[in-house]
Amino acid sequence: MAYVITQNCCKDASCVPVCPVSCIHPVSGAGEFTDTEMLYIDPEACIDCGACLEECPVDAIYYDEDLPADQERFREINAGYFERHPPQTHTPAALVDRHAVKSGALRVAVVGAGPAACYASAALIGVDGVEVNLFERLPTPFGLIRAGVAPDHQHTKSVVRIFEHVFSNKRFGCYLNVEIGSDLTHDELLAHHHAVIYAVGAARGRELDIPGNELPGNHSAVDFVGWYNGHPDHAHHTFDLSGERAVIVGNGNVALDVARMLLLDADHLVATDIAPHALAVLSDSTVREVVIVARRDPRDAAFSAGEFLALGHLPGIDVIIDSTDLAAAPDDDAETELKLRIAREYADRPETAGNKRIVFRFAASPAEVVGSDRAEGLRVMTNGSPEGELITAPLILRAIGYQGSAVEPLPFDTARGVVPNDSGRVVDEDGHPVRGVYVTGWIKRGPRGVIGTNRNCADETVAALLDDFVAGRLATDVADPAGIARLFSERGSSPIGWAGWRAIDAAERQRGAEVSRPRVKFIDITDMVSAANA
Ligand code: NAP
């Protein structure tokens, strides 16, 4: 018997250092290829101690015998990984030797409150003496954990509990409802801190440059995700769910999230923290088929195997694979081989009359959104059909990835949508580090990776920052922190502290409890501020 990592793995590797026999792989820093979708436990080496289960922030680890029916397959998936990637002996990387710093000697501002900002704050607070002030535009923390992770993935959202000790630390200052650039400028931030880490993510959807892209009914999936998750910037969107079919462009994990949200029945949605307006609209939806269109072959699908496998357990929904190119090649890695195997299983399954359908179309490039005054369908180009094929649908969602925006006045790589950097140190156009300015998360490395990927990323940035501090490369003379409060008061800004967020959180949970839901989110910023101050 052994412990097994399942679909929900956030890959932040909290489990790795606590494993006494180092049986969780791949391990960053052990010379292993670490670009996998999740972590795996070697059943041959596991000694059943359960330390990993205790440590997992998202409840993704189960004892073999306790695997829920829809996660059973992960027993074989964990073992299968080690058949192709024999574990390398490694000693867990020693924690970076970070000496305590003198009180007041290193004060760092973190901009943003999503997973990247949270992991950076945690790494900094882990060094005795370091002070951290976090600034976030919204009155609520946690970025994409709150407003990106699909509502039916409530376990994933529970990762926030590992940051509790950070936010309640005496050396941590929390300034929610503060926009850098308007409430406080970059220069003012830097004047009051020895260093600033921008962890502002990538908030926009990538654009698709095809005719008809501007037609109503054709939306970015980023807007749809923000809408169903109650992000204040996206609550106003409207989506036409009156047709039988919706088309999604792109087949990454966002596409799969969106497909599930479009097809799940109201009684499933109501058990989540989906925004009330989205619950009402999706409950009345007539969509019965979602076509997921990808320009490449099944072998290159962007979704992760765990998420793909989970589609097969959705009640009342069939998964249809429109491709015969599903054979694995000898040099496929374990995850690609697994995806192709799952695809073959779906292709072999008989359809159930009356079920809804998720249809995967491969090797079909979007060519045109067709319609006179609103979207009526998507024309795709496929091999062997020079004029293409029209997939009719009144709703088209472009799940083709996120895009970072420039952070004034930092340099910006427009093509990649990232702030140019060297291991997290922001660099100018000559490649020289900009003193005291750092980045982490999607604005540093682009919009790739799951929540826990941000942990390594933040550790790298924080290590660079600490190196610069030790080497005397940071400013030593910064203004009294009380000056920030004076600026807020002069400008009429109303920052919300951690206690304010706790009040919002409690109020949302209370609203949820009244209707047997985990939480009913506030959507309007004024309501959030009122709850924070109540
Ligand atoms: P993604 O994984 O990068 O997928 C983007 C998809 O859009 C790909 O299929 C890509 O195809 C396609 N695409 C891009 N440009 C296109 C174009 N011009 N025309 C047609 N197709 C185009 O992005 P994502 O789904 O937004 O996810 C972002 C990150 O968040 C990923 O790392 C993802 O794993 C993570 N995430 C994880 C979860 C989860 O773990 N449950 C949930 C949501 C998001 P090509 O491959 O051909 O470029």
Coordinates of C-alpha atoms and ligand atoms in Angstrom, one line a residue:
M1 CA 0.0 0.0 0.0
A2 CA 1.1 3.6 -0.6
Y3 CA -0.2 7.1 -0.6
V4 CA -1.4 8.4 -4.0
I5 CA -1.4 11.9 -5.4
T6 CA -4.6 12.7 -7.3
Q7 CA -6.1 15.2 -9.8
N8 CA -6.1 18.1 -7.4
C9 CA -2.3 18.3 -7.0
C10 CA -1.3 22.0 -6.9
K11 CA 2.3 21.1 -7.4
D12 CA 3.6 23.5 -4.7
A13 CA 5.6 20.6 -3.4
S14 CA 4.8 21.2 0.3
C15 CA 4.7 17.4 0.5
V16 CA 8.3 16.9 -0.8
P17 CA 10.4 18.0 2.1
V18 CA 8.3 16.1 4.7
C19 CA 8.7 12.8 3.0
P20 CA 11.3 10.9 5.0
V21 CA 12.1 8.5 2.1
S22 CA 12.1 11.1 -0.7
C23 CA 9.6 9.2 -2.7
I24 CA 7.7 12.1 -4.2
H25 CA 8.9 13.2 -7.7
P26 CA 9.9 15.0 -9.8
V27 CA 12.0 17.1 -7.5
S28 CA 13.2 20.6 -8.4
G29 CA 16.9 20.9 -7.9
A30 CA 17.5 17.1 -8.0
G31 CA 18.4 17.2 -11.7
E32 CA 15.1 15.9 -12.7
F33 CA 12.8 17.2 -15.5
T34 CA 10.3 19.1 -13.5
D35 CA 7.9 20.4 -16.1
T36 CA 5.3 17.8 -15.3
E37 CA 1.7 18.6 -14.7
M38 CA 1.7 17.2 -11.2
L39 CA 3.8 15.3 -8.6
Y40 CA 3.7 11.5 -8.1
I41 CA 4.4 9.1 -5.2
D42 CA 6.6 6.1 -5.9
P43 CA 4.5 3.2 -4.5
E44 CA 7.7 1.0 -4.3
A45 CA 9.4 3.5 -2.0
C46 CA 6.5 4.9 0.0
I47 CA 6.5 3.8 3.7
D48 CA 2.9 4.8 4.4
C49 CA 3.8 7.3 7.0
G50 CA 1.2 9.8 5.9
A51 CA 3.4 12.9 6.4
C52 CA 2.6 14.1 2.9
L53 CA -1.1 13.8 3.4
E54 CA -0.9 16.0 6.5
E55 CA 1.1 18.6 4.6
C56 CA -0.9 18.7 1.3
P57 CA -2.6 22.1 1.1
V58 CA -5.3 21.0 -1.3
D59 CA -6.3 17.5 0.0
A60 CA -5.0 15.9 -3.1
I61 CA -3.3 12.9 -1.4
Y62 CA -5.1 9.8 -0.3
Y63 CA -4.2 6.5 1.3
D64 CA -4.4 3.9 -1.4
E65 CA -7.4 2.2 0.2
D66 CA -9.3 5.4 0.7
L67 CA -9.1 6.6 -2.9
P68 CA -12.6 7.9 -4.0
A69 CA -14.0 6.0 -7.0
D70 CA -13.4 8.9 -9.4
Q71 CA -9.7 9.1 -8.4
E72 CA -8.9 5.3 -8.4
R73 CA -7.1 5.6 -11.6
F74 CA -4.4 7.7 -10.0
R75 CA -3.0 4.6 -8.3
E76 CA -1.9 3.4 -11.7
I77 CA -1.0 6.9 -12.8
N78 CA 1.4 7.4 -9.9
A79 CA 3.1 4.0 -10.4
G80 CA 3.1 4.5 -14.2
Y81 CA 5.1 7.7 -13.9
F82 CA 8.0 5.8 -12.2
E83 CA 8.0 3.1 -14.9
R84 CA 9.1 5.8 -17.4
H85 CA 11.0 8.1 -15.1
P86 CA 13.0 6.0 -12.6
P87 CA 13.5 8.1 -9.5
Q88 CA 16.9 9.6 -9.0
T89 CA 18.4 9.5 -5.6
H90 CA 18.4 12.9 -4.0
T91 CA 18.7 14.6 -0.7
P92 CA 16.0 17.1 -0.2
A93 CA 17.5 20.5 -1.0
A94 CA 18.7 22.2 2.1
L95 CA 16.7 25.3 2.9
V96 CA 18.5 28.3 1.6
D97 CA 20.6 29.6 4.4
R98 CA 18.8 32.8 5.1
H99 CA 20.1 34.5 8.1
A100 CA 17.8 36.7 10.2
V101 CA 18.0 40.4 9.3
K102 CA 18.1 43.3 11.8
S103 CA 14.7 44.6 12.5
G104 CA 13.9 47.5 10.1
A105 CA 16.8 46.7 7.8
L106 CA 14.8 45.0 5.0
R107 CA 11.2 46.1 4.3
V108 CA 9.7 44.7 1.1
A109 CA 6.6 45.7 -0.8
V110 CA 4.7 43.0 -2.6
V111 CA 2.2 44.2 -5.3
G112 CA -0.7 41.8 -5.9
A113 CA -2.3 39.2 -3.6
G114 CA -2.6 36.2 -5.9
P115 CA -0.7 32.9 -5.5
A116 CA 2.6 34.4 -6.7
A117 CA 2.3 37.3 -4.2
C118 CA 1.3 34.9 -1.4
Y119 CA 4.3 32.5 -2.0
A120 CA 6.7 35.5 -2.2
S121 CA 5.3 36.9 1.0
A122 CA 5.6 33.5 2.7
A123 CA 9.3 33.2 1.6
L124 CA 10.1 36.6 2.9
I125 CA 8.3 36.3 6.2
G126 CA 10.2 33.0 6.6
V127 CA 13.3 35.1 7.2
D128 CA 13.4 36.6 10.7
G129 CA 13.4 40.3 10.8
V130 CA 12.1 40.9 7.2
E131 CA 9.1 43.1 7.0
V132 CA 6.5 42.7 4.2
N133 CA 3.8 45.1 3.1
L134 CA 1.4 43.7 0.5
F135 CA -0.7 46.0 -1.7
E136 CA -3.7 44.7 -3.7
R137 CA -6.1 46.7 -5.9
L138 CA -9.2 44.7 -4.9
P139 CA -10.6 44.5 -1.3
T140 CA -10.2 40.7 -1.5
P141 CA -6.9 38.7 -1.6
F142 CA -5.9 35.5 -3.4
G143 CA -6.2 36.6 -7.1
L144 CA -6.8 33.7 -9.4
I145 CA -7.4 31.3 -6.4
R146 CA -10.6 33.3 -5.8
A147 CA -11.4 34.5 -9.3
G148 CA -9.7 32.0 -11.6
V149 CA -10.0 28.5 -10.1
A150 CA -13.3 27.0 -11.3
P151 CA -16.0 27.0 -8.6
D152 CA -16.4 23.2 -8.8
H153 CA -12.7 22.9 -7.7
Q154 CA -13.3 24.0 -4.1
H155 CA -10.5 21.8 -2.8
T156 CA -8.0 23.8 -4.8
K157 CA -9.2 27.0 -3.3
S158 CA -8.4 25.6 0.2
V159 CA -4.7 26.2 -0.6
V160 CA -5.2 29.7 0.9
R161 CA -5.0 28.2 4.4
I162 CA -1.3 27.7 4.1
F163 CA -0.9 31.5 3.9
E164 CA -2.9 32.3 7.1
H165 CA 0.3 32.3 9.2
V166 CA 1.9 34.8 6.8
F167 CA -1.0 37.3 6.7
S168 CA -1.4 37.2 10.5
N169 CA 2.4 37.7 11.2
K170 CA 3.3 40.8 13.1
R171 CA 5.9 41.7 10.4
F172 CA 3.3 41.6 7.7
G173 CA 1.2 44.6 6.6
C174 CA -1.8 44.1 4.4
Y175 CA -3.2 46.9 2.2
L176 CA -6.1 45.7 0.2
N177 CA -8.2 48.1 -1.9
V178 CA -5.1 50.0 -2.8
E179 CA -4.1 50.5 -6.5
I180 CA -0.4 51.1 -7.2
G181 CA -0.3 53.8 -9.8
S182 CA -3.2 55.8 -8.4
D183 CA -3.5 55.4 -4.6
L184 CA 0.3 55.2 -4.4
T185 CA 2.9 55.6 -7.2
H186 CA 5.8 53.2 -7.9
D187 CA 8.3 55.8 -6.8
E188 CA 6.5 56.4 -3.5
L189 CA 6.4 52.6 -2.9
L190 CA 10.1 52.3 -3.6
A191 CA 10.8 55.4 -1.4
H192 CA 9.2 53.6 1.6
H193 CA 10.7 50.1 1.0
H194 CA 14.1 48.6 0.3
A195 CA 12.6 46.5 -2.5
V196 CA 9.4 46.0 -4.4
I197 CA 8.2 42.7 -5.9
Y198 CA 5.5 42.9 -8.5
A199 CA 3.3 39.8 -8.6
V200 CA 0.5 41.3 -10.7
G201 CA -0.2 38.3 -13.0
A202 CA -1.6 38.4 -16.5
A203 CA -5.2 39.6 -16.4
R204 CA -6.2 39.9 -20.0
G205 CA -7.1 37.2 -22.5
R206 CA -4.9 36.8 -25.6
E207 CA -6.5 38.1 -28.8
L208 CA -7.3 36.0 -31.8
D209 CA -6.6 37.9 -35.1
I210 CA -9.3 36.5 -37.3
P211 CA -12.2 38.1 -39.3
G212 CA -15.3 38.5 -37.2
N213 CA -13.4 38.5 -33.9
E214 CA -15.3 41.7 -32.9
L215 CA -18.8 40.2 -33.3
P216 CA -21.0 40.0 -30.1
G217 CA -21.3 36.5 -28.9
N218 CA -17.5 35.9 -29.4
H219 CA -15.8 36.5 -26.0
S220 CA -12.6 35.9 -24.2
A221 CA -12.8 33.0 -21.8
V222 CA -11.0 35.3 -19.3
D223 CA -14.2 37.4 -19.2
F224 CA -16.4 34.2 -18.7
V225 CA -14.2 32.9 -15.9
G226 CA -14.1 36.3 -14.2
W227 CA -17.9 36.5 -14.6
Y228 CA -18.8 33.1 -13.1
N229 CA -16.2 33.7 -10.3
G230 CA -17.7 37.1 -9.4
H231 CA -14.7 39.2 -10.2
P232 CA -15.9 42.8 -9.9
D233 CA -14.3 43.7 -13.3
H234 CA -16.2 41.0 -15.1
A235 CA -19.6 40.9 -13.4
H236 CA -21.2 43.1 -16.1
H237 CA -20.6 40.7 -19.0
T238 CA -23.5 38.9 -20.6
F239 CA -23.4 35.6 -22.4
D240 CA -25.9 34.1 -24.8
L241 CA -26.7 30.6 -23.4
S242 CA -29.9 30.2 -25.3
G243 CA -28.4 28.0 -28.0
E244 CA -27.8 24.2 -27.9
R245 CA -24.1 24.5 -28.6
A246 CA -21.1 26.6 -27.5
V247 CA -17.6 26.5 -29.1
I248 CA -14.4 26.9 -27.1
V249 CA -11.2 27.8 -28.9
G250 CA -8.0 26.3 -27.4
N251 CA -7.8 23.1 -25.3
G252 CA -5.9 24.2 -22.2
N253 CA -7.2 23.7 -18.6
V254 CA -9.2 26.9 -18.8
A255 CA -11.1 25.4 -21.8
L256 CA -11.9 22.4 -19.7
D257 CA -13.0 24.5 -16.7
V258 CA -15.3 26.5 -19.0
A259 CA -16.7 23.4 -20.7
R260 CA -17.6 22.0 -17.3
M261 CA -19.2 25.2 -16.1
L262 CA -21.3 25.4 -19.2
L263 CA -22.6 21.9 -18.9
L264 CA -22.9 21.1 -15.1
D265 CA -26.4 21.0 -13.8
A266 CA -27.7 23.6 -11.4
D267 CA -27.7 21.2 -8.5
H268 CA -23.9 20.8 -8.9
L269 CA -23.3 24.5 -9.4
V270 CA -25.3 25.5 -6.3
A271 CA -22.9 23.4 -4.2
T272 CA -20.0 25.7 -5.2
D273 CA -19.1 29.4 -4.6
I274 CA -20.1 30.4 -8.2
A275 CA -21.3 34.0 -8.3
P276 CA -25.1 34.3 -7.8
H277 CA -25.6 36.1 -11.1
A278 CA -23.8 33.3 -13.0
L279 CA -25.7 30.6 -11.0
A280 CA -29.0 32.1 -12.1
V281 CA -28.0 32.4 -15.8
L282 CA -26.2 29.0 -16.1
S283 CA -29.2 27.3 -14.4
D284 CA -31.4 28.5 -17.3
S285 CA -28.8 27.6 -19.9
T286 CA -30.0 25.4 -22.8
V287 CA -26.4 24.5 -23.9
R288 CA -26.1 20.8 -24.3
E289 CA -22.9 20.5 -26.4
V290 CA -19.6 22.2 -26.0
V291 CA -17.1 21.8 -28.9
I292 CA -13.5 22.3 -27.9
V293 CA -11.5 23.3 -30.9
A294 CA -7.7 22.9 -31.0
R295 CA -5.3 23.7 -33.8
R296 CA -2.9 20.9 -33.0
D297 CA -3.1 17.1 -32.7
P298 CA -4.2 15.2 -29.5
R299 CA -0.5 14.6 -28.7
D300 CA 0.0 18.3 -28.2
A301 CA -3.2 19.0 -26.2
A302 CA -2.6 21.7 -23.7
F303 CA -4.9 20.3 -21.0
S304 CA -3.4 18.2 -18.2
A305 CA -4.1 14.5 -18.0
G306 CA -5.7 14.7 -14.6
E307 CA -8.2 17.3 -15.7
F308 CA -8.9 15.4 -18.9
L309 CA -9.5 12.2 -17.0
A310 CA -11.9 14.0 -14.6
L311 CA -14.2 14.9 -17.5
G312 CA -15.1 11.2 -17.8
H313 CA -16.6 11.3 -14.4
L314 CA -19.0 14.2 -15.0
P315 CA -22.6 13.0 -14.5
G316 CA -24.8 13.0 -17.6
I317 CA -22.0 14.2 -19.8
D318 CA -20.3 12.2 -22.6
V319 CA -16.8 13.0 -23.9
I320 CA -16.5 12.6 -27.6
I321 CA -13.1 12.5 -29.3
D322 CA -13.1 13.6 -32.9
S323 CA -9.7 12.2 -34.0
T324 CA -8.3 8.8 -35.0
D325 CA -4.7 10.0 -34.4
L326 CA -4.5 8.7 -30.8
A327 CA -1.6 6.2 -30.9
A328 CA 1.3 6.9 -28.6
A329 CA 4.8 7.1 -30.0
P330 CA 7.7 5.3 -28.3
D331 CA 9.3 8.6 -27.2
D332 CA 6.2 10.1 -25.7
D333 CA 6.6 11.1 -22.1
A334 CA 4.4 9.5 -19.4
E335 CA 1.9 12.3 -19.3
T336 CA 1.5 12.5 -23.1
E337 CA 1.1 8.7 -23.3
L338 CA -1.5 8.9 -20.5
K339 CA -3.5 11.6 -22.3
L340 CA -3.6 9.6 -25.5
R341 CA -4.6 6.5 -23.6
I342 CA -7.5 8.4 -21.9
A343 CA -8.5 9.8 -25.3
R344 CA -8.6 6.3 -26.8
E345 CA -10.8 5.1 -23.9
Y346 CA -13.2 8.0 -24.5
A347 CA -13.2 7.2 -28.2
D348 CA -14.2 3.6 -27.5
R349 CA -17.0 4.5 -25.0
P350 CA -20.5 4.3 -26.4
E351 CA -22.5 7.5 -26.2
T352 CA -25.5 7.6 -23.8
A353 CA -28.8 8.8 -25.3
G354 CA -29.9 12.1 -23.8
N355 CA -26.5 13.0 -22.3
K356 CA -24.8 16.3 -22.8
R357 CA -21.6 16.2 -24.8
I358 CA -18.1 17.7 -24.7
V359 CA -16.6 17.2 -28.2
F360 CA -12.9 17.5 -28.7
R361 CA -12.0 18.6 -32.3
F362 CA -8.3 18.5 -33.1
A363 CA -6.2 19.9 -35.9
A364 CA -8.8 22.5 -36.6
S365 CA -7.5 26.1 -36.7
P366 CA -10.0 29.0 -36.1
A367 CA -10.3 31.0 -39.3
E368 CA -13.4 33.2 -39.0
V369 CA -16.2 34.1 -36.6
V370 CA -19.1 33.9 -38.9
G371 CA -22.3 36.1 -38.5
S372 CA -23.9 39.3 -39.7
D373 CA -24.5 41.3 -36.6
R374 CA -23.5 38.7 -34.0
A375 CA -21.6 35.4 -33.9
E376 CA -23.4 32.5 -35.5
G377 CA -20.5 30.1 -35.7
L378 CA -16.8 29.5 -36.1
R379 CA -15.2 28.5 -39.3
V380 CA -12.2 26.2 -38.8
M381 CA -9.6 25.0 -41.3
T382 CA -9.0 21.3 -41.2
N383 CA -6.7 19.0 -43.1
G384 CA -8.2 18.0 -46.4
S385 CA -10.9 20.7 -46.5
P386 CA -9.6 23.8 -48.2
E387 CA -12.8 25.8 -47.6
G388 CA -13.0 24.9 -44.0
E389 CA -15.9 23.8 -41.9
L390 CA -18.5 25.9 -40.1
I391 CA -19.4 24.9 -36.5
T392 CA -22.6 26.8 -35.8
A393 CA -23.1 28.3 -32.3
P394 CA -24.2 31.6 -30.9
L395 CA -21.5 31.5 -28.2
I396 CA -17.8 31.3 -28.9
L397 CA -15.3 31.5 -26.0
R398 CA -11.6 32.0 -26.8
A399 CA -9.6 30.1 -24.2
I400 CA -6.3 30.8 -25.8
G401 CA -4.3 31.9 -22.8
Y402 CA -3.8 35.0 -20.7
Q403 CA -1.7 38.1 -21.5
G404 CA 0.3 40.3 -19.1
S405 CA -0.1 44.1 -19.2
A406 CA 2.7 46.7 -18.8
V407 CA 3.4 47.8 -15.3
E408 CA 4.3 51.5 -15.4
P409 CA 7.1 52.6 -15.2
L410 CA 8.8 49.3 -15.5
P411 CA 10.3 48.0 -18.8
F412 CA 7.9 45.7 -20.6
D413 CA 8.3 42.9 -23.2
T414 CA 5.1 43.5 -25.3
A415 CA 5.5 40.3 -27.4
R416 CA 5.8 38.0 -24.4
G417 CA 3.6 40.1 -22.0
V418 CA 6.2 39.9 -19.3
V419 CA 8.5 42.4 -17.4
P420 CA 12.0 41.5 -18.6
N421 CA 13.9 40.0 -15.7
D422 CA 16.9 37.9 -14.7
S423 CA 15.8 35.3 -12.1
G424 CA 13.2 37.8 -10.9
R425 CA 15.5 40.9 -11.0
V426 CA 13.8 43.4 -13.3
V427 CA 16.3 44.4 -16.0
D428 CA 16.4 47.5 -18.2
E429 CA 16.8 47.4 -22.0
D430 CA 20.6 47.1 -21.6
G431 CA 20.0 44.0 -19.4
H432 CA 21.1 45.9 -16.2
P433 CA 19.2 45.2 -13.0
V434 CA 16.8 48.0 -11.9
R435 CA 17.8 48.5 -8.3
G436 CA 15.3 47.2 -5.8
V437 CA 12.6 46.1 -8.3
Y438 CA 11.7 42.4 -8.8
V439 CA 8.9 40.3 -10.3
T440 CA 7.4 36.9 -9.7
G441 CA 4.6 34.8 -11.1
W442 CA 3.0 35.2 -14.5
I443 CA 4.3 38.7 -15.0
K444 CA 7.8 37.2 -14.6
R445 CA 7.6 34.0 -16.6
G446 CA 4.4 34.2 -18.6
P447 CA 0.9 32.7 -18.1
R448 CA 1.9 29.0 -17.5
G449 CA 1.7 26.6 -14.6
V450 CA -0.6 25.7 -11.8
I451 CA -0.8 27.4 -8.4
G452 CA 2.1 25.7 -6.8
T453 CA 4.4 26.5 -9.7
N454 CA 4.5 29.9 -8.2
R455 CA 6.3 28.6 -5.1
N456 CA 9.6 27.8 -6.9
C457 CA 9.2 31.0 -8.9
A458 CA 8.8 33.1 -5.8
D459 CA 11.7 31.3 -4.0
E460 CA 13.9 32.2 -6.9
T461 CA 12.9 35.9 -6.9
V462 CA 13.2 36.1 -3.1
A463 CA 16.6 34.4 -3.2
A464 CA 17.8 37.1 -5.7
L465 CA 16.4 39.9 -3.5
L466 CA 18.1 38.5 -0.4
D467 CA 21.4 38.1 -2.3
D468 CA 21.2 41.8 -3.3
F469 CA 20.4 42.8 0.2
V470 CA 23.4 40.9 1.6
A471 CA 25.7 42.3 -1.1
G472 CA 24.6 45.9 -0.3
R473 CA 22.9 46.4 -3.7
L474 CA 19.6 47.7 -2.2
A475 CA 19.0 51.2 -0.9
T476 CA 19.7 51.4 2.8
D477 CA 18.0 54.7 3.6
V478 CA 14.2 54.5 3.1
A479 CA 11.4 56.7 4.4
D480 CA 9.5 56.0 7.6
P481 CA 6.7 53.5 6.9
A482 CA 4.2 55.9 8.7
G483 CA 4.6 58.1 5.6
I484 CA 2.5 55.6 3.6
A485 CA -0.5 56.0 6.0
R486 CA -0.2 59.8 5.7
L487 CA -0.3 59.5 1.9
F488 CA -3.4 57.3 2.0
S489 CA -5.1 59.8 4.3
E490 CA -4.2 62.8 2.2
R491 CA -5.7 61.0 -0.9
G492 CA -8.8 59.7 0.8
S493 CA -7.8 56.1 0.1
S494 CA -9.3 53.4 2.4
P495 CA -7.0 50.5 2.6
I496 CA -8.4 47.3 4.0
G497 CA -6.3 45.2 6.4
W498 CA -6.2 41.5 7.0
A499 CA -8.9 41.9 9.7
G500 CA -11.1 43.6 7.1
W501 CA -10.7 40.7 4.7
R502 CA -11.5 38.3 7.6
A503 CA -14.7 40.2 8.0
I504 CA -15.6 40.0 4.3
D505 CA -14.7 36.3 4.3
A506 CA -16.9 35.6 7.4
A507 CA -19.8 37.6 5.9
E508 CA -19.6 35.7 2.6
R509 CA -19.5 32.3 4.4
Q510 CA -22.5 33.4 6.5
R511 CA -24.4 34.4 3.4
G512 CA -23.5 30.9 2.0
A513 CA -24.6 29.1 5.2
E514 CA -28.0 30.7 5.0
V515 CA -28.6 29.0 1.6
S516 CA -26.5 25.8 2.1
R517 CA -23.7 27.0 -0.1
P518 CA -19.9 27.2 0.8
R519 CA -20.0 31.0 0.3
V520 CA -22.0 33.7 -1.5
K521 CA -19.5 36.2 -2.8
F522 CA -19.9 39.9 -2.8
I523 CA -19.5 41.2 -6.3
D524 CA -19.7 44.9 -5.8
I525 CA -16.7 46.6 -4.4
T526 CA -18.8 48.9 -2.2
D527 CA -20.4 45.9 -0.6
M528 CA -17.0 44.4 0.1
V529 CA -15.8 47.6 1.7
S530 CA -19.0 47.8 3.8
A531 CA -18.5 44.2 5.0
A532 CA -14.8 44.9 5.8
N533 CA -15.8 47.8 8.0
A534 CA -18.8 46.2 9.6
Ligands
NAP1 P1 -2.8 27.2 -22.1 O1 -2.7 26.0 -21.3 O2 -1.6 27.9 -22.6 O3 -3.7 26.8 -23.4 C1 -4.0 27.7 -24.4 C2 -4.7 27.0 -25.6 O4 -5.0 28.0 -26.6 C3 -3.8 26.0 -26.3 O5 -4.6 24.9 -26.7 C4 -3.3 26.8 -27.4 O6 -2.9 26.0 -28.5 C5 -4.5 27.6 -27.8 N1 -4.1 28.8 -28.6 C6 -3.3 29.8 -28.3 N2 -3.2 30.7 -29.3 C7 -4.1 30.2 -30.2 C8 -4.5 30.7 -31.5 N3 -4.0 31.8 -32.0 N4 -5.3 30.0 -32.2 C9 -5.8 28.8 -31.7 N5 -5.5 28.3 -30.5 C10 -4.6 29.0 -29.8 O7 -3.7 28.4 -21.4 P2 -4.9 28.3 -20.4 O8 -5.8 27.2 -20.6 O9 -5.4 29.7 -20.3 O10 -4.2 28.0 -19.0 C11 -3.1 28.9 -18.4 C12 -2.4 28.2 -17.4 O11 -3.2 28.0 -16.2 C13 -1.9 26.8 -17.8 O12 -0.6 26.5 -17.3 C14 -2.9 25.9 -17.1 O13 -2.5 24.6 -16.9 C15 -3.2 26.6 -15.9 N6 -4.6 26.2 -15.4 C16 -4.6 25.1 -14.6 C17 -5.9 24.7 -14.2 C18 -5.9 23.4 -13.4 O14 -4.9 22.9 -13.0 N7 -7.1 22.9 -13.1 C19 -7.0 25.4 -14.5 C20 -6.9 26.5 -15.3 C21 -5.7 26.9 -15.7 P3 -1.4 25.6 -28.8 O15 -1.0 24.6 -27.8 O16 -1.5 25.1 -30.2 O17 -0.6 26.9 -28.7

